[in-house]
């Protein structure tokens, strides 16, 4: 595994460019594209510029950006992936938000993963498949910016106090690009 990077104000990042080899990543990408029940969520009539799906332990609840999800368990294939990631990172995860960026106009704006369900210093683990896209981090207090190219089969972890002091985004691009799927594993604390 690669080594952790310390960033301003107690943030911690880990980037593993080849967590999966190309064949394993190809296989997983095709399976996810064809088997996950993708939907385009909308809040107040405004569709998100990406597709999503969500899995979590039964009964868990997570609300973000005006959307509430309730956990209904895992697909066996995704359960295996969760366990693989838990072993590799030594962390525990009980939920998975999948994002599918169909083309360069799909994106996610600057935000922090800071919902109360995530607890104080959440670890968010992202597996990337398909097209390489730029992942941006910004530290509003100083204006510092960081850019990571998240490629096919990579793992990117944000931990420590990253979500308190940094924002992250996956911007649109004018360059013609193919699809990217990201799997973001988190640990949610039960709310009721
Ligand atoms: O697709 C990505 O790498 C980032 C997605 C993200 O920030 C999120 O789902 O909260
Ligand atoms: Mn996020």
XYZ file of N, CA, C and O and ligand atoms in Angstrom:
779
model
N 0.850 -1.204 0.000
C 0.000 0.000 0.000
C 0.886 1.255 0.000
O 1.991 1.246 0.512
N 0.367 2.320 -0.528
C 1.085 3.600 -0.524
C 1.067 4.189 0.885
O 0.450 3.641 1.776
N 1.712 5.327 1.050
C 1.753 5.914 2.392
C 0.768 7.085 2.492
O 0.454 7.746 1.507
N 0.342 7.325 3.715
C -0.591 8.418 3.977
C 0.095 9.760 3.786
O 1.251 9.924 4.137
N -0.646 10.725 3.272
C -0.161 12.106 3.194
C -0.904 12.924 4.239
O -2.128 12.828 4.332
N -0.141 13.733 4.962
C -0.762 14.645 5.923
C -1.018 15.963 5.208
O -0.123 16.501 4.563
N -2.237 16.485 5.321
C -2.542 17.777 4.699
C -2.981 18.756 5.791
O -3.144 18.364 6.945
N -3.155 20.021 5.422
C -3.382 21.081 6.424
C -4.521 20.759 7.384
O -5.526 20.170 6.987
N -4.348 21.168 8.622
C -5.385 21.064 9.664
C -5.783 19.629 9.989
O -6.956 19.360 10.297
N -4.847 18.712 9.898
C -5.119 17.345 10.359
C -5.818 16.440 9.360
O -6.292 15.371 9.726
N -5.860 16.854 8.107
C -6.420 15.970 7.081
C -5.425 14.876 6.723
O -4.212 15.045 6.883
N -5.935 13.737 6.269
C -5.070 12.629 5.869
C -5.618 12.026 4.592
O -6.833 11.791 4.465
N -4.712 11.753 3.641
C -5.110 11.199 2.345
C -4.232 10.005 2.000
O -3.039 9.994 2.296
N -4.842 9.023 1.347
C -4.076 7.875 0.849
C -4.530 7.604 -0.581
O -5.731 7.447 -0.834
N -3.582 7.596 -1.521
C -3.900 7.327 -2.918
C -3.149 6.078 -3.357
O -1.920 6.045 -3.300
N -3.893 5.055 -3.751
C -3.289 3.803 -4.230
C -3.702 3.664 -5.701
O -4.809 3.211 -5.999
N -2.836 4.084 -6.633
C -3.263 4.129 -8.049
C -3.670 2.770 -8.618
O -4.548 2.701 -9.470
N -3.035 1.684 -8.158
C -3.358 0.358 -8.713
C -3.847 -0.567 -7.610
O -3.203 -1.576 -7.323
N -4.971 -0.237 -6.999
C -5.525 -1.128 -5.970
C -6.016 -2.415 -6.622
O -5.829 -3.512 -6.105
N -6.656 -2.277 -7.791
C -7.037 -3.425 -8.621
C -6.219 -3.397 -9.902
O -5.970 -2.308 -10.438
N -5.843 -4.578 -10.418
C -5.175 -4.571 -11.721
C -6.222 -4.312 -12.810
O -7.436 -4.331 -12.548
N -5.747 -4.064 -14.023
C -6.655 -3.621 -15.087
C -7.749 -4.641 -15.379
O -8.920 -4.274 -15.562
N -7.387 -5.925 -15.376
C -8.394 -6.949 -15.703
C -9.499 -6.975 -14.642
O -10.696 -7.019 -14.973
N -9.112 -6.918 -13.376
C -10.111 -6.944 -12.300
C -10.974 -5.679 -12.348
O -12.201 -5.731 -12.157
N -10.337 -4.556 -12.629
C -11.075 -3.292 -12.694
C -12.038 -3.283 -13.885
O -13.181 -2.832 -13.776
N -11.594 -3.823 -15.022
C -12.473 -3.913 -16.222
C -13.721 -4.716 -15.894
O -14.845 -4.337 -16.230
N -13.493 -5.832 -15.266
C -14.567 -6.756 -14.938
C -15.586 -6.112 -14.003
O -16.797 -6.180 -14.205
N -15.066 -5.460 -12.977
C -15.940 -4.819 -11.989
C -16.723 -3.666 -12.632
O -17.923 -3.508 -12.385
N -16.044 -2.892 -13.454
C -16.727 -1.779 -14.130
C -17.917 -2.300 -14.935
O -19.041 -1.782 -14.818
N -17.699 -3.330 -15.753
C -18.778 -3.867 -16.605
C -19.927 -4.399 -15.754
O -21.100 -4.168 -16.057
N -19.566 -5.096 -14.686
C -20.604 -5.670 -13.834
C -21.452 -4.566 -13.182
O -22.682 -4.631 -13.166
N -20.780 -3.551 -12.648
C -21.509 -2.465 -11.975
C -22.411 -1.718 -12.957
O -23.572 -1.429 -12.651
N -21.876 -1.420 -14.131
C -22.669 -0.680 -15.128
C -23.940 -1.456 -15.472
O -25.023 -0.878 -15.585
N -23.831 -2.771 -15.568
C -24.963 -3.574 -16.050
C -25.888 -4.086 -14.940
O -27.012 -4.477 -15.234
N -25.439 -4.131 -13.689
C -26.250 -4.768 -12.641
C -26.746 -3.848 -11.539
O -27.644 -4.222 -10.799
N -26.145 -2.706 -11.395
C -26.565 -1.804 -10.311
C -27.827 -1.039 -10.758
O -27.915 -0.617 -11.909
N -28.805 -0.887 -9.864
C -30.030 -0.138 -10.233
C -29.792 1.383 -10.205
O -30.190 2.082 -9.277
N -29.128 1.871 -11.225
C -28.772 3.299 -11.286
C -30.022 4.161 -11.390
O -30.959 3.826 -12.109
N -30.005 5.283 -10.695
C -31.085 6.263 -10.890
C -30.492 7.664 -10.842
O -29.458 7.887 -10.220
N -31.174 8.574 -11.524
C -30.746 9.968 -11.463
C -31.636 10.663 -10.442
O -32.833 10.873 -10.686
N -31.078 11.000 -9.295
C -31.848 11.631 -8.228
C -32.047 13.100 -8.549
O -31.252 13.704 -9.283
N -33.110 13.656 -7.997
C -33.382 15.078 -8.220
C -33.876 15.677 -6.917
O -34.562 15.019 -6.137
N -33.499 16.907 -6.661
C -34.013 17.622 -5.498
C -34.679 18.890 -6.000
O -34.084 19.641 -6.772
N -35.917 19.089 -5.590
C -36.748 20.222 -6.034
C -36.706 20.373 -7.557
O -36.497 21.446 -8.092
N -36.886 19.232 -8.227
C -36.973 19.248 -9.683
C -35.639 19.407 -10.394
O -35.588 19.419 -11.621
N -34.550 19.505 -9.626
C -33.223 19.677 -10.272
C -32.452 18.370 -10.203
O -32.006 17.960 -9.131
N -32.281 17.705 -11.357
C -31.554 16.422 -11.344
C -30.076 16.607 -11.009
O -29.456 17.579 -11.424
N -29.520 15.673 -10.249
C -28.073 15.676 -10.004
C -27.372 15.337 -11.328
O -27.847 14.457 -12.063
N -26.232 15.959 -11.600
C -25.506 15.660 -12.852
C -24.654 14.393 -12.728
O -23.419 14.428 -12.902
N -25.295 13.288 -12.424
C -24.636 11.977 -12.300
C -25.732 10.980 -11.946
O -26.841 11.381 -11.584
N -25.413 9.688 -12.009
C -26.359 8.665 -11.577
C -25.854 8.103 -10.245
O -24.657 8.147 -9.964
N -26.781 7.555 -9.458
C -26.399 7.029 -8.136
C -27.079 5.708 -7.816
O -28.110 5.365 -8.394
N -26.495 5.018 -6.871
C -27.131 3.864 -6.239
C -26.556 3.799 -4.830
O -25.464 4.340 -4.567
N -27.275 3.137 -3.925
C -26.839 3.133 -2.532
C -27.113 1.780 -1.896
O -28.187 1.210 -2.091
N -26.158 1.284 -1.154
C -26.312 0.035 -0.398
C -25.837 0.295 1.026
O -24.890 1.055 1.234
N -26.507 -0.355 1.994
C -26.053 -0.226 3.383
C -26.663 -1.335 4.209
O -27.617 -1.996 3.782
N -26.107 -1.511 5.404
C -26.672 -2.486 6.333
C -28.148 -2.142 6.561
O -28.512 -0.955 6.599
N -28.995 -3.161 6.731
C -30.432 -2.916 6.858
C -30.742 -1.943 7.998
O -30.168 -2.035 9.074
N -31.634 -1.004 7.722
C -32.108 -0.070 8.745
C -31.300 1.204 8.856
O -31.773 2.195 9.407
N -30.083 1.229 8.330
C -29.287 2.456 8.423
C -29.926 3.545 7.580
O -30.503 3.272 6.519
N -29.799 4.764 8.045
C -30.388 5.875 7.300
C -29.334 6.945 7.058
O -28.491 7.192 7.919
N -29.391 7.561 5.896
C -28.423 8.614 5.565
C -29.122 9.690 4.753
O -29.763 9.384 3.746
N -29.024 10.930 5.209
C -29.615 12.055 4.480
C -28.523 13.014 4.041
O -27.668 13.385 4.842
N -28.541 13.390 2.783
C -27.590 14.386 2.274
C -28.239 15.097 1.096
O -29.047 14.508 0.371
N -27.929 16.368 0.943
C -28.411 17.177 -0.189
C -29.916 17.011 -0.441
O -30.355 16.976 -1.582
N -30.714 16.872 0.612
C -32.158 16.767 0.430
C -32.654 15.379 0.059
O -33.825 15.189 -0.227
N -31.772 14.385 0.071
C -32.140 13.004 -0.276
C -31.971 12.142 0.981
O -31.007 12.329 1.720
N -32.907 11.232 1.234
C -32.735 10.282 2.345
C -32.735 8.855 1.803
O -33.609 8.487 1.025
N -31.731 8.087 2.205
C -31.636 6.675 1.814
C -31.837 5.812 3.054
O -31.406 6.187 4.141
N -32.432 4.658 2.852
C -32.541 3.686 3.942
C -31.895 2.370 3.493
O -32.183 1.881 2.397
N -31.037 1.811 4.345
C -30.302 0.603 3.976
C -31.192 -0.616 3.856
O -32.051 -0.833 4.706
N -30.966 -1.402 2.819
C -31.729 -2.647 2.618
C -30.795 -3.830 2.410
O -31.190 -4.837 1.827
N -29.561 -3.695 2.848
C -28.611 -4.798 2.705
C -27.774 -4.670 1.444
O -27.885 -3.700 0.706
N -26.953 -5.699 1.220
C -25.910 -5.648 0.193
C -26.154 -6.690 -0.883
O -26.610 -7.798 -0.587
N -25.790 -6.391 -2.094
C -25.670 -7.424 -3.114
C -24.437 -8.263 -2.746
O -23.414 -7.688 -2.336
N -24.504 -9.604 -2.885
C -23.361 -10.436 -2.466
C -22.026 -9.997 -3.079
O -20.987 -10.019 -2.411
N -22.047 -9.565 -4.302
C -20.808 -9.149 -4.951
C -20.212 -7.901 -4.287
O -19.001 -7.751 -4.163
N -21.106 -7.007 -3.858
C -20.639 -5.776 -3.217
C -20.235 -6.040 -1.770
O -19.343 -5.365 -1.240
N -20.864 -7.007 -1.163
C -20.481 -7.420 0.198
C -19.032 -7.950 0.191
O -18.232 -7.635 1.073
N -18.693 -8.731 -0.828
C -17.325 -9.247 -0.957
C -16.333 -8.086 -1.108
O -15.267 -8.047 -0.483
N -16.731 -7.119 -1.896
C -15.872 -5.955 -2.127
C -15.677 -5.161 -0.834
O -14.574 -4.716 -0.516
N -16.763 -5.001 -0.097
C -16.662 -4.294 1.182
C -15.655 -5.005 2.085
O -14.798 -4.356 2.688
N -15.761 -6.333 2.171
C -14.859 -7.065 3.064
C -13.407 -6.949 2.602
O -12.491 -6.803 3.404
N -13.220 -6.993 1.290
C -11.868 -6.854 0.730
C -11.263 -5.505 1.143
O -10.097 -5.403 1.534
N -12.086 -4.481 1.062
C -11.623 -3.137 1.398
C -11.371 -2.991 2.899
O -10.415 -2.329 3.320
N -12.213 -3.622 3.697
C -12.013 -3.563 5.149
C -10.698 -4.229 5.533
O -9.945 -3.713 6.365
N -10.403 -5.358 4.907
C -9.146 -6.058 5.209
C -7.956 -5.201 4.762
O -6.981 -5.021 5.499
N -8.045 -4.628 3.573
C -6.908 -3.853 3.028
C -6.648 -2.582 3.822
O -5.506 -2.149 3.947
N -7.701 -1.955 4.355
C -7.523 -0.651 5.000
C -7.520 -0.741 6.519
O -7.127 0.218 7.192
N -8.038 -1.844 7.068
C -8.180 -1.931 8.519
C -9.318 -1.070 9.046
O -9.414 -0.844 10.253
N -10.192 -0.609 8.161
C -11.324 0.239 8.570
C -12.623 -0.539 8.429
O -12.666 -1.569 7.756
N -13.687 -0.034 9.044
C -15.004 -0.663 8.897
C -15.911 0.224 8.064
O -15.921 1.439 8.220
N -16.676 -0.417 7.197
C -17.630 0.326 6.368
C -18.982 -0.373 6.424
O -19.044 -1.606 6.381
N -20.063 0.407 6.498
C -21.390 -0.204 6.480
C -22.308 0.418 5.433
O -23.504 0.140 5.407
N -21.758 1.264 4.563
C -22.590 1.828 3.500
C -21.735 2.129 2.272
O -20.519 2.297 2.376
N -22.407 2.162 1.157
C -21.730 2.373 -0.134
C -22.597 3.253 -1.016
O -23.713 2.877 -1.372
N -22.080 4.429 -1.354
C -22.734 5.284 -2.347
C -21.960 5.137 -3.651
O -20.746 5.361 -3.679
N -22.675 4.740 -4.705
C -22.041 4.643 -6.021
C -22.425 5.856 -6.852
O -23.586 6.287 -6.841
N -21.435 6.388 -7.556
C -21.656 7.505 -8.483
C -21.264 7.044 -9.873
O -20.230 6.380 -10.044
N -22.085 7.430 -10.860
C -21.753 7.098 -12.246
C -21.785 8.391 -13.059
O -22.825 9.043 -13.173
N -20.613 8.755 -13.579
C -20.451 9.968 -14.372
C -20.431 9.531 -15.828
O -19.461 8.924 -16.281
N -21.537 9.807 -16.532
C -21.729 9.237 -17.870
C -20.833 9.860 -18.921
O -20.517 9.260 -19.932
N -20.452 11.110 -18.702
C -19.647 11.886 -19.661
C -19.058 13.080 -18.919
O -19.286 13.228 -17.713
N -18.373 13.949 -19.657
C -17.657 15.055 -19.013
C -18.556 16.101 -18.371
O -18.082 16.923 -17.577
N -19.832 16.103 -18.707
C -20.750 17.077 -18.093
C -21.336 16.561 -16.785
O -22.042 17.286 -16.089
N -21.111 15.303 -16.466
C -21.495 14.804 -15.144
C -20.381 15.153 -14.154
O -19.185 15.129 -14.508
N -20.767 15.461 -12.923
C -19.804 16.045 -11.978
C -20.390 16.023 -10.576
O -21.552 15.661 -10.373
N -19.553 16.459 -9.621
C -20.061 16.785 -8.276
C -19.339 18.049 -7.828
O -18.121 18.170 -7.990
N -20.107 19.010 -7.317
C -19.532 20.295 -6.914
C -18.810 20.186 -5.575
O -18.873 19.160 -4.884
N -18.118 21.278 -5.205
C -17.369 21.291 -3.944
C -18.304 21.064 -2.759
O -19.346 21.714 -2.641
N -17.917 20.153 -1.904
C -18.687 19.835 -0.706
C -17.762 19.106 0.261
O -16.659 18.692 -0.116
N -18.224 18.928 1.497
C -17.547 18.042 2.456
C -18.512 16.927 2.799
O -19.730 17.110 2.765
N -17.970 15.752 3.091
C -18.814 14.631 3.516
C -18.971 14.781 5.029
O -18.223 14.183 5.799
N -19.936 15.616 5.421
C -19.970 16.043 6.821
C -21.344 15.879 7.458
O -21.674 16.595 8.392
N -22.149 14.935 6.956
C -23.459 14.729 7.576
C -23.256 14.135 8.983
O -22.296 13.396 9.217
N -24.180 14.443 9.904
C -24.018 13.957 11.285
C -23.869 12.443 11.380
O -23.132 11.944 12.246
N -24.532 11.690 10.495
C -24.465 10.222 10.536
C -23.036 9.705 10.373
O -22.741 8.560 10.725
N -22.152 10.513 9.793
C -20.781 10.057 9.521
C -19.863 10.195 10.733
O -18.729 9.713 10.705
N -20.366 10.859 11.771
C -19.545 10.998 12.976
C -18.489 12.083 12.816
O -18.483 12.838 11.839
N -17.561 12.135 13.749
C -16.670 13.292 13.836
C -15.591 13.343 12.741
O -15.454 14.331 12.054
N -14.833 12.289 12.604
C -13.744 12.301 11.618
C -13.897 11.107 10.677
O -13.182 10.116 10.796
N -14.835 11.182 9.734
C -15.112 9.990 8.923
C -13.967 9.626 7.981
O -13.257 10.498 7.476
N -13.820 8.323 7.755
C -12.950 7.834 6.686
C -13.859 7.512 5.500
O -14.847 6.793 5.654
N -13.546 8.071 4.356
C -14.318 7.803 3.134
C -13.348 7.177 2.135
O -12.315 7.775 1.810
N -13.673 5.975 1.695
C -12.799 5.227 0.780
C -13.457 5.169 -0.592
O -14.590 4.706 -0.714
N -12.758 5.646 -1.611
C -13.320 5.706 -2.966
C -12.546 4.808 -3.918
O -11.337 4.991 -4.110
N -13.257 3.861 -4.519
C -12.688 3.076 -5.618
C -13.132 3.722 -6.921
O -14.321 4.053 -7.062
N -12.211 3.892 -7.845
C -12.545 4.510 -9.138
C -12.380 3.499 -10.257
O -11.392 2.757 -10.293
N -13.335 3.526 -11.181
C -13.317 2.615 -12.332
C -13.679 3.391 -13.587
O -14.472 4.330 -13.529
N -13.110 2.968 -14.697
C -13.449 3.630 -15.957
C -12.544 4.830 -16.203
O -11.359 4.829 -15.834
N -13.115 5.850 -16.802
C -12.337 7.025 -17.217
C -11.621 7.684 -16.032
O -12.191 7.803 -14.953
N -10.387 8.102 -16.250
C -9.674 8.893 -15.238
C -10.286 10.288 -15.193
O -10.463 10.928 -16.227
N -10.627 10.749 -13.998
C -11.157 12.113 -13.842
C -10.359 12.839 -12.771
O -9.744 12.228 -11.899
N -10.405 14.166 -12.835
C -9.669 14.977 -11.849
C -10.510 15.148 -10.596
O -11.685 15.518 -10.670
N -9.875 14.908 -9.464
C -10.513 15.058 -8.161
C -9.806 16.209 -7.465
O -8.584 16.196 -7.322
N -10.574 17.228 -7.088
C -9.980 18.443 -6.522
C -10.265 18.546 -5.031
O -11.373 18.228 -4.585
N -9.279 19.022 -4.300
C -9.478 19.335 -2.884
C -9.111 20.800 -2.690
O -8.137 21.292 -3.283
N -9.877 21.490 -1.860
C -9.629 22.916 -1.615
C -9.752 23.172 -0.120
O -10.667 22.663 0.529
N -8.788 23.968 0.388
C -8.749 24.314 1.810
C -9.172 25.775 1.897
O -8.352 26.684 1.662
N -10.455 26.065 2.161
C -10.940 27.447 2.049
C -10.168 28.432 2.926
O -9.971 29.582 2.525
N -9.695 28.011 4.098
C -9.032 28.943 5.010
C -7.755 29.527 4.408
O -7.417 30.678 4.657
N -7.031 28.736 3.609
C -5.759 29.217 3.051
C -5.797 29.377 1.542
O -4.896 29.971 0.951
N -6.809 28.795 0.902
C -6.859 28.811 -0.566
C -6.043 27.693 -1.196
O -5.993 27.566 -2.424
N -5.371 26.863 -0.375
C -4.571 25.758 -0.931
C -5.461 24.799 -1.723
O -6.602 24.524 -1.341
N -4.915 24.320 -2.837
C -5.654 23.367 -3.671
C -4.787 22.159 -3.960
O -3.569 22.286 -4.084
N -5.416 21.024 -4.090
C -4.715 19.798 -4.479
C -5.518 19.121 -5.569
O -6.751 19.154 -5.540
N -4.808 18.481 -6.503
C -5.475 17.782 -7.604
C -4.959 16.351 -7.666
O -3.743 16.130 -7.595
N -5.876 15.409 -7.783
C -5.505 13.993 -7.943
C -6.201 13.471 -9.189
O -7.358 13.810 -9.449
N -5.474 12.665 -9.943
C -6.067 12.001 -11.108
C -6.501 10.620 -10.635
O -5.650 9.784 -10.324
N -7.797 10.411 -10.536
C -8.285 9.122 -10.019
C -8.549 8.184 -11.192
O -9.533 8.325 -11.916
N -7.647 7.217 -11.342
C -7.692 6.333 -12.504
C -8.372 5.005 -12.221
O -8.735 4.687 -11.081
N -8.499 4.237 -13.289
C -9.143 2.923 -13.304
C -8.471 1.983 -12.295
O -7.260 1.734 -12.387
N -9.237 1.479 -11.327
C -8.688 0.532 -10.353
C -8.027 1.187 -9.153
O -7.418 0.493 -8.337
N -8.162 2.510 -9.019
C -7.469 3.173 -7.900
C -8.335 3.228 -6.650
O -9.566 3.127 -6.704
N -7.639 3.414 -5.532
C -8.296 3.633 -4.237
C -7.824 4.974 -3.698
O -6.626 5.286 -3.749
N -8.766 5.763 -3.213
C -8.434 7.061 -2.613
C -9.162 7.154 -1.284
O -10.374 6.956 -1.221
N -8.406 7.442 -0.234
C -9.008 7.518 1.102
C -8.833 8.911 1.681
O -7.739 9.481 1.629
N -9.931 9.438 2.211
C -9.861 10.709 2.957
C -10.162 10.362 4.412
O -11.158 9.682 4.696
N -9.332 10.851 5.325
C -9.534 10.524 6.733
C -9.017 11.674 7.602
O -8.781 12.775 7.098
N -8.848 11.394 8.907
C -8.464 12.467 9.833
C -9.549 13.536 9.813
O -10.737 13.236 9.681
N -9.128 14.800 9.874
C -10.126 15.881 9.916
C -10.362 16.502 8.532
O -10.818 17.641 8.437
N -10.050 15.749 7.473
C -10.221 16.271 6.103
C -11.596 16.910 5.911
O -11.713 18.000 5.330
N -12.658 16.260 6.386
C -14.010 16.757 6.083
C -14.375 18.023 6.861
O -15.367 18.680 6.545
N -13.572 18.373 7.864
C -13.831 19.617 8.605
C -13.213 20.822 7.924
O -13.723 21.931 8.036
N -12.076 20.619 7.258
C -11.292 21.771 6.804
C -11.095 21.833 5.302
O -10.554 22.809 4.793
N -11.485 20.790 4.606
C -11.285 20.734 3.163
C -12.615 20.436 2.464
O -13.478 19.754 3.026
N -12.729 20.938 1.241
C -13.854 20.582 0.368
C -13.295 19.775 -0.794
O -12.119 19.932 -1.162
N -14.141 18.924 -1.383
C -13.687 18.174 -2.558
C -14.736 18.223 -3.654
O -15.923 18.450 -3.384
N -14.290 17.998 -4.888
C -15.179 18.099 -6.053
C -14.632 17.253 -7.199
O -13.432 16.953 -7.247
N -15.529 16.871 -8.087
C -15.126 16.233 -9.345
C -15.719 17.120 -10.443
O -16.918 17.053 -10.713
N -14.899 18.009 -11.020
C -15.458 19.022 -11.934
C -15.824 18.454 -13.302
O -15.336 17.403 -13.705
N -16.655 19.211 -13.992
C -16.978 18.871 -15.382
C -15.726 19.061 -16.231
O -14.813 19.783 -15.839
N -15.695 18.439 -17.384
C -14.602 18.666 -18.328
C -15.162 18.799 -19.738
O -16.126 18.130 -20.091
N -14.547 19.691 -20.501
C -14.978 19.900 -21.892
C -14.384 18.843 -22.820
O -14.831 18.666 -23.946
N -13.349 18.158 -22.328
C -12.702 17.114 -23.128
C -13.671 15.933 -23.244
O -14.315 15.585 -22.263
N -13.812 15.322 -24.433
C -14.690 14.148 -24.520
C -14.119 12.996 -23.693
O -12.970 12.606 -23.905
N -14.886 12.506 -22.742
C -14.414 11.409 -21.889
C -15.483 10.331 -21.787
O -16.664 10.595 -21.973
N -15.037 9.130 -21.452
C -15.955 8.011 -21.257
C -16.521 8.014 -19.838
O -16.348 8.965 -19.078
N -17.172 6.917 -19.497
C -17.841 6.838 -18.201
C -16.859 6.561 -17.068
O -15.866 5.858 -17.250
N -17.199 7.082 -15.913
C -16.461 6.737 -14.681
C -17.475 6.314 -13.631
O -18.539 6.934 -13.502
N -17.137 5.266 -12.900
C -17.945 4.839 -11.756
C -17.074 4.955 -10.516
O -15.925 4.496 -10.516
N -17.613 5.589 -9.468
C -16.890 5.594 -8.191
C -17.736 4.905 -7.133
O -18.966 5.009 -7.125
N -17.042 4.180 -6.264
C -17.698 3.519 -5.129
C -17.162 4.174 -3.873
O -15.947 4.115 -3.623
N -18.029 4.824 -3.116
C -17.569 5.520 -1.916
C -18.115 4.795 -0.687
O -19.305 4.801 -0.418
N -17.190 4.169 0.024
C -17.535 3.396 1.218
C -17.390 4.287 2.446
O -16.404 5.022 2.580
N -18.377 4.202 3.338
C -18.373 5.018 4.565
C -18.877 4.187 5.737
O -19.524 3.155 5.537
N -18.631 4.704 6.938
C -19.252 4.102 8.123
C -20.274 5.096 8.659
O -19.936 6.235 8.967
N -21.536 4.650 8.767
C -22.600 5.506 9.288
C -22.951 5.066 10.703
O -23.100 3.865 10.962
N -23.133 6.023 11.576
C -23.631 5.704 12.917
C -25.151 5.680 12.858
O -25.754 6.543 12.217
N -25.776 4.668 13.496
C -27.243 4.598 13.468
C -27.845 5.863 14.078
O -27.324 6.376 15.070
N -28.932 6.360 13.477
C -29.555 7.591 13.971
C -30.785 7.315 14.813
O -31.272 8.179 15.507
N -31.366 6.118 14.695
C -32.521 5.802 15.554
C -32.646 4.296 15.716
O -31.797 3.564 15.233
O -16.814 10.328 -7.408
C -15.988 10.715 -6.585
O -14.804 10.385 -6.604
C -16.414 11.648 -5.481
C -17.816 11.474 -5.032
C -18.117 12.197 -3.764
O -17.458 13.113 -3.363
C -19.240 11.742 -2.963
O -19.952 10.803 -3.357
O -19.451 12.318 -1.868
Mn -17.925 13.590 -1.232
